[in-house]
Amino acid sequence: MNIDISSPYIDTTTANDPIQIRLVGGTSATEGRVEITRNRTWGTICDDSWDIQDANVVCRQLGYDSATDAFSNAYFGQGTGPIYLDDVTCFGTETALSQCLASQWGEHNCRHFEDAGVRCYGELLKKQELSPTVFEVFESMSH
Ligand SMILES: [Ca+2]
Ligand SMILES: [Ca+2]
């Protein structure tokens, strides 16, 4: 299998290139393994330094209020695609995962048994289909 996991031109700290997120393998829509993509191939996040601050950003980007838990060790099962992010470091104030620090896109020292997961809290207030631009407008209007 030829998996394109390294793209040196992508800076994971650049918010102009949003990361799409979905949750897989949970018992409800609010929880699951975090799967992400920028090019339609879904991949996972390594649990190295994965914590509640990172989970909060994922949940907020999905439209929830916050996270209640961050899960390690493929709690929601192992993914099968590329492992895109490792050593994710969010401070908790970011509105999107692409604004957090992390290792270079596709660079990691992990296996899928380390896939990261989250459980989110709150009503899904914002539609996931909204484009990032619309999303930002919506947020600034609500303040
Ligand atoms: Ca972290
Ligand atoms: Ca690592």
mmCIF file of C-alpha atoms and ligand atoms in Angstrom:
data_model
loop_
_atom_site.group_PDB
_atom_site.id
_atom_site.type_symbol
_atom_site.label_atom_id
_atom_site.label_comp_id
_atom_site.label_asym_id
_atom_site.label_seq_id
_atom_site.Cartn_x
_atom_site.Cartn_y
_atom_site.Cartn_z
ATOM 1 C CA MET A 1 0.000 0.000 0.000
ATOM 2 C CA ASN A 2 1.368 3.335 -1.025
ATOM 3 C CA ILE A 3 0.313 5.842 1.593
ATOM 4 C CA ASP A 4 1.206 9.467 1.176
ATOM 5 C CA ILE A 5 1.958 10.450 4.736
ATOM 6 C CA SER A 6 4.567 13.092 4.240
ATOM 7 C CA SER A 7 3.866 16.450 2.740
ATOM 8 C CA PRO A 8 6.585 18.895 3.753
ATOM 9 C CA TYR A 9 4.650 21.782 2.247
ATOM 10 C CA ILE A 10 1.905 21.564 4.799
ATOM 11 C CA ASP A 11 2.456 23.506 7.959
ATOM 12 C CA THR A 12 0.184 22.137 10.644
ATOM 13 C CA THR A 13 0.182 25.489 12.375
ATOM 14 C CA THR A 14 -1.394 27.222 9.381
ATOM 15 C CA ALA A 15 -5.055 27.875 9.964
ATOM 16 C CA ASN A 16 -5.627 28.676 6.303
ATOM 17 C CA ASP A 17 -5.619 24.981 5.485
ATOM 18 C CA PRO A 18 -8.293 23.593 7.771
ATOM 19 C CA ILE A 19 -8.229 20.039 8.964
ATOM 20 C CA GLN A 20 -11.504 18.175 8.616
ATOM 21 C CA ILE A 21 -12.417 16.094 11.635
ATOM 22 C CA ARG A 22 -14.748 13.195 12.320
ATOM 23 C CA LEU A 23 -15.269 10.896 15.301
ATOM 24 C CA VAL A 24 -15.335 7.153 14.633
ATOM 25 C CA GLY A 25 -16.107 4.086 16.710
ATOM 26 C CA GLY A 26 -17.938 5.654 19.642
ATOM 27 C CA THR A 27 -21.320 4.671 21.024
ATOM 28 C CA SER A 28 -22.723 8.103 20.173
ATOM 29 C CA ALA A 29 -21.896 10.936 17.804
ATOM 30 C CA THR A 30 -20.207 12.861 20.590
ATOM 31 C CA GLU A 31 -17.295 10.480 21.062
ATOM 32 C CA GLY A 32 -14.855 8.396 19.108
ATOM 33 C CA ARG A 33 -11.457 8.015 17.570
ATOM 34 C CA VAL A 34 -10.391 11.327 16.087
ATOM 35 C CA GLU A 35 -9.994 10.992 12.358
ATOM 36 C CA ILE A 36 -8.687 13.883 10.300
ATOM 37 C CA THR A 37 -8.008 14.705 6.691
ATOM 38 C CA ARG A 38 -6.900 17.399 4.348
ATOM 39 C CA ASN A 39 -7.149 15.440 1.148
ATOM 40 C CA ARG A 40 -10.073 13.012 1.577
ATOM 41 C CA THR A 41 -7.884 10.223 2.938
ATOM 42 C CA TRP A 42 -8.851 9.877 6.566
ATOM 43 C CA GLY A 43 -6.135 9.271 9.124
ATOM 44 C CA THR A 44 -5.611 9.368 12.860
ATOM 45 C CA ILE A 45 -3.792 11.251 15.607
ATOM 46 C CA CYS A 46 -1.173 9.670 17.848
ATOM 47 C CA ASP A 47 -1.815 9.829 21.576
ATOM 48 C CA ASP A 48 1.670 11.151 22.429
ATOM 49 C CA SER A 49 1.007 14.231 24.603
ATOM 50 C CA TRP A 50 -2.698 13.958 23.782
ATOM 51 C CA ASP A 51 -4.678 15.610 26.549
ATOM 52 C CA ILE A 52 -7.857 17.452 27.414
ATOM 53 C CA GLN A 53 -6.632 20.725 25.908
ATOM 54 C CA ASP A 54 -6.236 19.031 22.557
ATOM 55 C CA ALA A 55 -9.579 17.310 22.919
ATOM 56 C CA ASN A 56 -11.243 20.641 23.708
ATOM 57 C CA VAL A 57 -10.072 22.075 20.417
ATOM 58 C CA VAL A 58 -11.272 19.036 18.478
ATOM 59 C CA CYS A 59 -14.693 19.216 20.120
ATOM 60 C CA ARG A 60 -15.031 22.941 19.574
ATOM 61 C CA GLN A 61 -14.056 22.587 15.931
ATOM 62 C CA LEU A 62 -16.773 19.947 15.583
ATOM 63 C CA GLY A 63 -19.255 22.399 17.080
ATOM 64 C CA TYR A 64 -19.531 21.166 20.651
ATOM 65 C CA ASP A 65 -18.927 23.242 23.764
ATOM 66 C CA SER A 66 -15.910 21.348 25.019
ATOM 67 C CA ALA A 67 -14.474 17.919 25.743
ATOM 68 C CA THR A 68 -15.039 15.825 28.839
ATOM 69 C CA ASP A 69 -12.338 13.262 28.122
ATOM 70 C CA ALA A 70 -9.253 12.636 26.027
ATOM 71 C CA PHE A 71 -8.558 8.984 25.277
ATOM 72 C CA SER A 72 -5.326 7.191 24.473
ATOM 73 C CA ASN A 73 -4.320 3.724 23.318
ATOM 74 C CA ALA A 74 -6.982 3.330 20.619
ATOM 75 C CA TYR A 75 -9.775 3.369 23.174
ATOM 76 C CA PHE A 76 -12.309 3.519 20.333
ATOM 77 C CA GLY A 77 -10.475 1.017 18.165
ATOM 78 C CA GLN A 78 -7.559 1.326 15.809
ATOM 79 C CA GLY A 79 -7.770 3.339 12.625
ATOM 80 C CA THR A 80 -6.414 2.060 9.348
ATOM 81 C CA GLY A 81 -5.304 5.136 7.443
ATOM 82 C CA PRO A 82 -2.175 7.233 7.833
ATOM 83 C CA ILE A 83 -1.211 8.637 11.216
ATOM 84 C CA TYR A 84 -1.190 12.338 10.364
ATOM 85 C CA LEU A 85 -0.430 14.103 13.631
ATOM 86 C CA ASP A 86 1.776 13.348 16.634
ATOM 87 C CA ASP A 87 2.780 15.298 19.743
ATOM 88 C CA VAL A 88 -0.209 17.598 19.420
ATOM 89 C CA THR A 89 0.119 20.632 21.661
ATOM 90 C CA CYS A 90 -2.942 22.835 21.938
ATOM 91 C CA PHE A 91 -3.164 25.490 24.615
ATOM 92 C CA GLY A 92 -6.933 25.259 24.642
ATOM 93 C CA THR A 93 -7.694 28.677 23.189
ATOM 94 C CA GLU A 94 -7.459 27.586 19.560
ATOM 95 C CA THR A 95 -10.618 27.375 17.508
ATOM 96 C CA ALA A 96 -9.246 24.758 15.124
ATOM 97 C CA LEU A 97 -6.813 21.889 15.325
ATOM 98 C CA SER A 98 -4.764 23.442 12.539
ATOM 99 C CA GLN A 99 -3.823 26.271 14.924
ATOM 100 C CA CYS A 100 -2.194 23.894 17.406
ATOM 101 C CA LEU A 101 1.427 22.889 17.432
ATOM 102 C CA ALA A 102 2.298 19.352 16.374
ATOM 103 C CA SER A 103 4.950 17.399 14.590
ATOM 104 C CA GLN A 104 5.043 17.828 10.839
ATOM 105 C CA TRP A 105 2.010 16.442 9.021
ATOM 106 C CA GLY A 106 2.572 12.709 8.595
ATOM 107 C CA GLU A 107 5.646 12.523 10.819
ATOM 108 C CA HIS A 108 5.271 10.321 13.882
ATOM 109 C CA ASN A 109 6.783 7.467 15.872
ATOM 110 C CA CYS A 110 3.483 5.715 16.565
ATOM 111 C CA ARG A 111 1.322 2.749 15.680
ATOM 112 C CA HIS A 112 -2.440 2.606 15.427
ATOM 113 C CA PHE A 113 -2.788 1.128 18.899
ATOM 114 C CA GLU A 114 -1.892 4.657 20.044
ATOM 115 C CA ASP A 115 -4.754 6.361 18.220
ATOM 116 C CA ALA A 116 -6.263 9.296 20.082
ATOM 117 C CA GLY A 117 -9.938 9.748 20.931
ATOM 118 C CA VAL A 118 -12.258 12.289 22.509
ATOM 119 C CA ARG A 119 -15.624 12.615 24.175
ATOM 120 C CA CYS A 120 -17.360 15.921 23.588
ATOM 121 C CA TYR A 121 -19.873 17.788 25.629
ATOM 122 C CA GLY A 122 -22.691 20.115 24.703
ATOM 123 C CA GLU A 123 -25.209 20.475 21.946
ATOM 124 C CA LEU A 124 -24.086 20.527 18.392
ATOM 125 C CA LEU A 125 -24.700 24.224 17.896
ATOM 126 C CA LYS A 126 -22.989 24.759 14.601
ATOM 127 C CA LYS A 127 -23.422 22.797 11.442
ATOM 128 C CA GLN A 128 -20.329 20.860 10.475
ATOM 129 C CA GLU A 129 -21.071 21.485 6.801
ATOM 130 C CA LEU A 130 -20.401 25.185 7.167
ATOM 131 C CA SER A 131 -17.236 26.305 5.513
ATOM 132 C CA PRO A 132 -14.508 27.641 7.825
ATOM 133 C CA THR A 133 -15.221 31.169 6.637
ATOM 134 C CA VAL A 134 -18.908 30.924 7.445
ATOM 135 C CA PHE A 135 -17.966 29.275 10.695
ATOM 136 C CA GLU A 136 -15.848 32.252 11.729
ATOM 137 C CA VAL A 137 -18.553 34.732 10.787
ATOM 138 C CA PHE A 138 -21.027 32.760 12.838
ATOM 139 C CA GLU A 139 -18.709 32.813 15.810
ATOM 140 C CA SER A 140 -18.004 36.523 15.691
ATOM 141 C CA MET A 141 -21.716 37.276 15.381
ATOM 142 C CA SER A 142 -22.524 35.261 18.464
ATOM 143 C CA HIS A 143 -20.197 37.286 20.638
HETATM 144 CA CA CA B 1 -1.158 17.846 24.043
HETATM 145 CA CA CA B 2 5.663 11.031 19.197
#
